[in-house]
Each structure stands twice: as structure tokens, then as C-alpha cells.
Coordinates of C-alpha atoms in Angstrom, one line a residue:
X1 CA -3.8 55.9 92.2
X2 CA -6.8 57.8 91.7
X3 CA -9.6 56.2 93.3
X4 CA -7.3 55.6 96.5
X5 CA -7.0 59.2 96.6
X6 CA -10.6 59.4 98.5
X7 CA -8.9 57.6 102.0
X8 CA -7.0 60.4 102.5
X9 CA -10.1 62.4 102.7
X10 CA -13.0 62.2 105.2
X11 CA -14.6 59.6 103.2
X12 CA -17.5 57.9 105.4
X13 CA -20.7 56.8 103.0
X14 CA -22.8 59.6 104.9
X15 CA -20.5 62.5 103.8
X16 CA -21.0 61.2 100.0
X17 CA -24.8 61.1 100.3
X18 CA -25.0 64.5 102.2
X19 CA -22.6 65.7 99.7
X20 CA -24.9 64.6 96.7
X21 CA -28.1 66.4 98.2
X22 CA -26.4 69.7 98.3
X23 CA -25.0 69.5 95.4
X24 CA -28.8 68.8 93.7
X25 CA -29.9 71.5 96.0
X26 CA -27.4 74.0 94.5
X27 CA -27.4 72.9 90.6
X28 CA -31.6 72.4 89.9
X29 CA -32.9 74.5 92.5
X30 CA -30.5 77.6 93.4
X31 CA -28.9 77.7 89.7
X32 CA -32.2 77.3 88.2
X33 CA -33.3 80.4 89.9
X34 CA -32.6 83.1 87.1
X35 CA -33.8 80.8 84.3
X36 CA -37.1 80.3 86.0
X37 CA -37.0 83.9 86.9
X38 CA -36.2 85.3 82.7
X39 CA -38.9 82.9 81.4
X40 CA -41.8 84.1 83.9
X41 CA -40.8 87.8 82.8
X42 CA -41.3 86.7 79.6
X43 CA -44.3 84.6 79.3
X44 CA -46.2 85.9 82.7
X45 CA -49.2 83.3 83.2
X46 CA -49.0 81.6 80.0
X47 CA -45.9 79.4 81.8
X48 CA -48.8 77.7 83.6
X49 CA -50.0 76.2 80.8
X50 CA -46.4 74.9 79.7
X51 CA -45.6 73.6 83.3
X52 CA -48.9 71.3 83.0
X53 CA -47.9 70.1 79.2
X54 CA -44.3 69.6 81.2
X55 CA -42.8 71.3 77.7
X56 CA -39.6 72.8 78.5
X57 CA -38.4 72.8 75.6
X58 CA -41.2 75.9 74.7
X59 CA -40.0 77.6 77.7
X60 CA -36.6 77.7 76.7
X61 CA -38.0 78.8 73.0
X62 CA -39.5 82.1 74.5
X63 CA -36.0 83.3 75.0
X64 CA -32.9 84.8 73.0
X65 CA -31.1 81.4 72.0
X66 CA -28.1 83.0 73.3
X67 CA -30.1 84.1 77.1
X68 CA -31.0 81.0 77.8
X69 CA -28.1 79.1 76.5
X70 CA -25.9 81.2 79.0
X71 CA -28.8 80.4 81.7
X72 CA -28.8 76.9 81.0
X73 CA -25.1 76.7 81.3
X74 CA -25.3 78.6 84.6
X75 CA -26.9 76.1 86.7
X76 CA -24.0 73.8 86.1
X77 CA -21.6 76.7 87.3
X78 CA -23.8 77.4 90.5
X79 CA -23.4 73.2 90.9
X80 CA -19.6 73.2 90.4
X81 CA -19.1 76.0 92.8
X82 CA -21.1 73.7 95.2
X83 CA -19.2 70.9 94.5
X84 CA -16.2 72.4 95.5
X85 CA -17.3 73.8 98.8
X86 CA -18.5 70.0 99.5
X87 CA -15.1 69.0 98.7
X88 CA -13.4 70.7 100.7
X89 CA -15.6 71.6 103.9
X90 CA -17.9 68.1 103.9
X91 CA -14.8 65.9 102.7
X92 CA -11.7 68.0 103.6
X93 CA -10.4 67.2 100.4
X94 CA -8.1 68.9 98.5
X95 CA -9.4 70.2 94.7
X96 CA -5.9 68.5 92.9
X97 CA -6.8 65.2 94.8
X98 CA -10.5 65.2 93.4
X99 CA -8.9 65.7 89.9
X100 CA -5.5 64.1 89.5
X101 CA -3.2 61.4 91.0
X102 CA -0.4 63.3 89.9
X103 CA 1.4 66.1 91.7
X104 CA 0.0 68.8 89.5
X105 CA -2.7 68.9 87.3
X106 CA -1.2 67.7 83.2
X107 CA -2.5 70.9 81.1
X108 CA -1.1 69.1 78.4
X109 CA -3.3 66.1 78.9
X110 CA -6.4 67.9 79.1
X111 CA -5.6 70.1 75.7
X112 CA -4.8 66.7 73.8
X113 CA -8.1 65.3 75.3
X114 CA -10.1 68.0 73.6
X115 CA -8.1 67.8 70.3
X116 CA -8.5 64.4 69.5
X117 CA -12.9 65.3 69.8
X118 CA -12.6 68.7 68.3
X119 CA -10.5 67.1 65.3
X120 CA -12.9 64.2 64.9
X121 CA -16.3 66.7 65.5
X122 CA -15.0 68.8 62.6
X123 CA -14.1 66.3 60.2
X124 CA -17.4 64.3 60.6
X125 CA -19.8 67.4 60.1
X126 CA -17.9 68.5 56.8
X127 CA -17.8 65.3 55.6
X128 CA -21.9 65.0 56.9
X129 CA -22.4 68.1 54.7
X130 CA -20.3 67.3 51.8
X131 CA -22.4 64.2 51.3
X132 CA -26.0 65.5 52.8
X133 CA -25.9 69.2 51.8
X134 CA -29.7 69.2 51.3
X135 CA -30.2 68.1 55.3
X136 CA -28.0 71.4 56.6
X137 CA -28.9 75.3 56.5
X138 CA -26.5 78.0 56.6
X139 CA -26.9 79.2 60.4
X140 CA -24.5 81.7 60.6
X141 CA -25.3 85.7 62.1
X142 CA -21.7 86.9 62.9
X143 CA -23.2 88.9 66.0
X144 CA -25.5 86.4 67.6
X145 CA -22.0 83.8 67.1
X146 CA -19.7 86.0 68.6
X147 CA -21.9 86.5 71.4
X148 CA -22.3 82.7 71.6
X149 CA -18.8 82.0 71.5
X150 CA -17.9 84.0 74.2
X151 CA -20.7 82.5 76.3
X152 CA -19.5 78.7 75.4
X153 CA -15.9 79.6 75.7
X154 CA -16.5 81.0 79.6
X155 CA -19.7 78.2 80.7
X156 CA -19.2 75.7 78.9
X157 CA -16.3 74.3 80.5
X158 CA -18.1 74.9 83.7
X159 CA -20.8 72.5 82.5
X160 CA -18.4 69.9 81.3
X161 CA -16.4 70.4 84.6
X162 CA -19.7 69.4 87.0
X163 CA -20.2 66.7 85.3
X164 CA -17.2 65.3 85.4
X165 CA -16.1 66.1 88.7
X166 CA -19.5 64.7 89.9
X167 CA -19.3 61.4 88.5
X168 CA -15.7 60.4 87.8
X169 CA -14.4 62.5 90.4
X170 CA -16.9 62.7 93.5
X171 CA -18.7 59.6 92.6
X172 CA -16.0 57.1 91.3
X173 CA -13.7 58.1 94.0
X174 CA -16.7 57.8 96.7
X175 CA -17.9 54.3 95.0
X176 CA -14.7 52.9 95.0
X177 CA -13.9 53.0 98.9
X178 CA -17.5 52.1 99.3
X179 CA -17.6 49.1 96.9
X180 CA -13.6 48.2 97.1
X181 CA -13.0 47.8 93.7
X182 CA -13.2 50.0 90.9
X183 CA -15.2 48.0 88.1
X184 CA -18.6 48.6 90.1
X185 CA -17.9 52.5 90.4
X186 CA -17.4 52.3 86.9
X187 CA -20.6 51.0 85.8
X188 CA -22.8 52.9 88.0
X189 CA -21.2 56.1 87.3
X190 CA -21.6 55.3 83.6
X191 CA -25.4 54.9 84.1
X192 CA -25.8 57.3 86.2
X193 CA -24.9 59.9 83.6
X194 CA -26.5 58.5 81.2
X195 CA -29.9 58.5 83.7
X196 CA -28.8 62.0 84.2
X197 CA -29.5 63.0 80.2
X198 CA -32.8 61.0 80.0
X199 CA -34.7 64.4 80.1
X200 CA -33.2 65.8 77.0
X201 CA -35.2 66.0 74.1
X202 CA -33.0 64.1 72.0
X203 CA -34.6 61.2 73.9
X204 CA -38.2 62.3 73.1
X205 CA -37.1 62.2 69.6
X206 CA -35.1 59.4 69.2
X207 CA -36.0 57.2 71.6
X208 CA -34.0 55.0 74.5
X209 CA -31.7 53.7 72.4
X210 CA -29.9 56.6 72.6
X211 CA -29.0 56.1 76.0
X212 CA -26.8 53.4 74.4
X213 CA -24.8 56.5 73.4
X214 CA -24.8 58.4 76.7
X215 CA -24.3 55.4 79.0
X216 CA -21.7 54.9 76.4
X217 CA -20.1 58.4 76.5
X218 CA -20.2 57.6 80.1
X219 CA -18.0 54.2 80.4
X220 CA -15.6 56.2 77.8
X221 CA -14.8 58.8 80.2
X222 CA -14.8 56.1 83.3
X223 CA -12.3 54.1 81.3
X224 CA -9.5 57.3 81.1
X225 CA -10.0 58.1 84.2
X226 CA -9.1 55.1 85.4
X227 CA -6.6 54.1 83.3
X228 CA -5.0 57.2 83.5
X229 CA -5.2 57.8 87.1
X230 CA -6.9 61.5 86.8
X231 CA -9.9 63.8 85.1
X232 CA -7.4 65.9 82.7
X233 CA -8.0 63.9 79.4
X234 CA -12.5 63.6 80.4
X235 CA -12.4 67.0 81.4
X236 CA -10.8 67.7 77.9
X237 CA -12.4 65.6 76.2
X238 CA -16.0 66.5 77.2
X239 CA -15.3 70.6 77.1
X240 CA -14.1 69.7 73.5
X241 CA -17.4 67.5 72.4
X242 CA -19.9 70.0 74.2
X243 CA -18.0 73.2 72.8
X244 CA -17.5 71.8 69.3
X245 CA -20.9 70.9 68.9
X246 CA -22.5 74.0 70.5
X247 CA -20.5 76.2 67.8
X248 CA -20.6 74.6 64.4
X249 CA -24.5 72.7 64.3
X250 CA -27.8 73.0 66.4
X251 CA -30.9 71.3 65.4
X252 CA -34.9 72.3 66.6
X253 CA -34.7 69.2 68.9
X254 CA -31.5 68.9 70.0
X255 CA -30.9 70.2 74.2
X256 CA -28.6 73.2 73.1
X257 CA -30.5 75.6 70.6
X258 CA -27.5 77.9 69.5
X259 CA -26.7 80.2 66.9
X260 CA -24.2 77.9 65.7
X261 CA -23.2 77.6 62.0
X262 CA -25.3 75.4 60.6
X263 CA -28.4 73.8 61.4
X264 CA -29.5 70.3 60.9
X265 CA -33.0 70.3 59.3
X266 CA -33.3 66.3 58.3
X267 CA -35.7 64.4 60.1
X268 CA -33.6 62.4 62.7
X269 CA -33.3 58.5 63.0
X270 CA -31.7 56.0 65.5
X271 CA -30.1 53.3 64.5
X272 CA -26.7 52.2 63.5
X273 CA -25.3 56.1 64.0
X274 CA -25.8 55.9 67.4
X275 CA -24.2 52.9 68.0
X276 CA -20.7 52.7 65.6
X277 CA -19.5 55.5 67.5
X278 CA -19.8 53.4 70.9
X279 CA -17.9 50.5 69.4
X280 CA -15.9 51.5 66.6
X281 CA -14.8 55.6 67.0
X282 CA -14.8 55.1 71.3
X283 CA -12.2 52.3 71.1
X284 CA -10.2 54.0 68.2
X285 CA -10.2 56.9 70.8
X286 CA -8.8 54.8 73.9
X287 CA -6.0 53.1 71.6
X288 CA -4.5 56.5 70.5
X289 CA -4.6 57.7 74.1
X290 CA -3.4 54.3 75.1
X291 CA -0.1 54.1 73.0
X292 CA 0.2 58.0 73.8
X293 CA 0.7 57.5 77.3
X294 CA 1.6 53.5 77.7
X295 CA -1.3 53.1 79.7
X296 CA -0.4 49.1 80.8
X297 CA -2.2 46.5 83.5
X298 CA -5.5 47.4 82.2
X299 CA -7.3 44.5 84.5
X300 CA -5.8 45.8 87.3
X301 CA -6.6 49.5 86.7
X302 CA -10.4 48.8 85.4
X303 CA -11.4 45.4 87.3
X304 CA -8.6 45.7 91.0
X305 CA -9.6 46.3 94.0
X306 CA -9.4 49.5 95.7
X307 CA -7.3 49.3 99.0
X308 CA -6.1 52.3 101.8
X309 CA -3.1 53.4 100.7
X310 CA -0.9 51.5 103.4
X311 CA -2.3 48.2 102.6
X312 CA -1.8 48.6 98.9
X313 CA 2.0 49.8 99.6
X314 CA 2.3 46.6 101.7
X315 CA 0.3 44.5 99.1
X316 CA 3.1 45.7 96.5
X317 CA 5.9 45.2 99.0
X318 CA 4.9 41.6 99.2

């Protein structure tokens, strides 16, 4: 089982909190470095002003789209890199036992994690268009795309990897031997990445009831993790949602400003569209996955406690 996989690792609570400090270190201060760096070449004292208005987005604006979409991105590889190296010299913990319960890592799981968003993604935003042509522009510079592309194809799934490695890997697995059951791991690591995209403008804009969505996104991930006893269908899932969505729309307020295809000029509202797809589309999503791979003994798997692996063999023996 998943979580359990964490007693087979050097696993004491200090480890975990070191562990997350590095981490930090690595992904906002060392990764940040070039970003900072391209931004005060470009804007020389004139940042000052910026830093005291706290506007990052206008920082970000004084690049190329595609520069500081790849130096965005970056941070997140610097952080995964770190990750790893806490894994295995902090934790002594083998990368396949921070991702899967299985024996190898399920490719095919991951690729049908990231169909079943890339589907949906597409078939939402031509519908969205078909019905609201007025609220899109035609984005679309073949050279600035194909440059994008290749930048999302190579970083994003670093992006989507730290993040999910962090929370439902290092952080589930880490909570659950702390905590001793799975449900509280869950919860927190569901807030906690929704805390951890509080500082996007699309909360400036809409508000925090968007959080509702990220917390959300969040408890979806945590859920088939757990119930599938490994990352491969989150890692999928969130490469497929991030890469999607960088490609085909952008809009002026939105955390990703790419040269995508189209570009959403309405004036944005939250309301009802941020909440259907928490508890209408999300639970569509869990019962395809469910009856896909007879995923069973959900109270167990979501709400059961977390044991070391000999007393849970002697708890089933019993």
C-alpha cells in the first residue's frame, strides 16, 4: 500500500520537516535565481518600483511570453531535482517507492490519466467557443507556438511532477506515518496545494472562492492516489490539465501568459463554473477511473489507518 511505503524509509517527523525547508530553499530561492536575474536585465531600477507595488504579474509582462514561461517552469525543475536528492540522501528512499506501490511504475496509467483531461480540456473550450465566439481571439503565431510547445512539452511535466511528488508523494506518505491514518494526510495535503496557489492572479481576480477549485483539484488527486495505491494517474492527470491548457487558451490574468491559440478576452466571473466542475465533472472523473481499474474498499483505502508493514500483514492474518 502506498502510504505504508514511507516505513520502509528513514521516516522520523524531523527528516520530513528538514526535507520541506530544502526543498523551499531550492524551488523559490535557487530556481528563482535566473527569473529574478532576466527581469533586472530587463527593467534595471524601474523593478524597484514593482517590488514595492508587489506586482509580479508586470514583471513577468516585461519579458518574451515564451522566456519567462520557460523561467517560471524552471523553478519547479530546480525543486524536483531537490526533491529527489531529499528522497534519497535525507530519507533513503527509493524514487519507485515515492511514486508507486507497484513493482514498476504503470506508463499505461499515467497516459490514460492525462487522456481523460486532455479529452475533456478540448471538448469544453470548442464547445466554450462555439457558443461564446465573441469572448475568444485568434492567438495563434506558428513560431512563437512551436517554440512554446517545445518548452511545455520538456517543463511542464517537471512542474506537474513537483507538485505532485511534494504533496501526494512526500507529504501524504510523510502525514500518514505521522498521523496513522490516511484521511487526515488527505485533507491537509489538499489544502495545502490549494494554499500553495493563493498567489496566482486568478485569485486577485476572482476572488477566494476559487480556492474551492484548487483545494478541490487537490482532494481529486489525493483521492487516486490513494485509491489507487500510486502517483501514475495525478501525475498524468495534472501534466495533461497544465499542458492542455498552456497550449490551446491564455488570458491577461490568468498565471500562465502563453502564446497559446486563443485567448480569452471576456471579463471573468466566479460562480457556479467554478464549482460544477468540483462536484459534477471531478466525480464523473473518479467513476471512469473507478470501474477502469475495480478500485474496491474505498473506506478502507480513504478513511484506514496507516500501520508498519508487519503489523498490517498480521492485522490481515488475523
Amino acid at each position: 500500500m502506498f502510504l505504508e511505503l514511507a516505513y520502509k524509509a528513514k521516516h522520523d517527523w524531523w527528516r520530513y520537516l528538514i526535507g520541506a525547508v530544502i526543498v523551499f530553499f531550492a524551488w523559490q530561492l535557487l530556481g528563482g535565481l535566473p527569473l529574478l536575474a532576466a527581469v533586472l536585465i530587463e527593467m534595471g531600477p524601474e523593478i524597484l518600483s514593482l517590488a514595492e507595488e508587489e506586482d509580479t504579474m508586470k514583471m513577468l509582462q516585461v519579458l518574451d511570453s515564451n522566456l519567462a514561461f520557460f523561467l517560471l517552469l524552471f523553478m519547479f525543475a530546480v525543486g524536483l531535482g531537490a526533491l529527489f536528492l531529499v528522497y534519497r540522501l535525507l530519507h533513503k528512499q527509493p524514487i519507485l517507492e515515492a511514486t508507486t506501490a507497484r513493482k514498476k511504475v504503470d506508463w499505461g496509467r499515467f497516459w490514460f490519466g492525462f487522456g481523460i483531461i486532455a479529452a475533456f480540456t478540448i471538448v469544453a473550450t470548442v464547445i466554450d467557443y462555439q457558443l461564446r465566439p465573441e469572448d475568444f481571439i485568434w492567438n495563434f503565431k506558428l513560431v512563437p507556438f512551436l517554440i512554446l510547445a517545445l518548452i511545455a512539452v520538456v517543463m511542464v511535466p517537471l512542474q506537474t511532477s513537483f507538485e505532485e511528488y511534494l504533496f501526494r508523494g512526500y507529504f501524504m506518505q510523510g502525514l500518514g506515518v505521522l498521523a496513522g491514518n490516511k484521511w487526515f494526510p488527505l485533507i491537509t495535503t489538499s489544502v495545502l496545494f490549494g494554499a500553495l496557489h493563493m498567489w496566482n492572479p486568478e485569485v486577485e481576480k476572482l476572488g477566494y472562492i476559487i480556492m474551492v477549485y484548487y483545494i478541490g483539484t487537490g482532494l481529486l488527486l489525493g483521492i487516486m492516489t490513494l485509491m489507487d495505491d500510486g502517483l501514475e494517474l495525478a501525475l498524468g492527470f495534472h501534466f495533461g490539465n497544465n499542458l492542455i491548457g498552456a497550449l490551446l487558451i491564455t488570458a491577461d490574468w490568468t498565471a500562465f501568459q502563453t502564446n497559446s491559440i486563443l485567448r480569452d478576452v471576456s471579463e471573468p466571473t466566479a460562480g457556479l463554473d467554478i464549482i460544477l466542475p468540483v462536484v459534477i465533472v471531478y466525480p464523473i472523473f473518479l467513476f471512469i477511473m473507478a470501474k477502469t481499474y475495480k478500485w474496491d474498499n474505498w473506506k478502507e483505502k480513504l478513511f484506514g489507518k496507516v500501520k508498519p508493514p508487519e503489523l498490517l500483514k498480521y492485522s490481515e492474518e488475523m
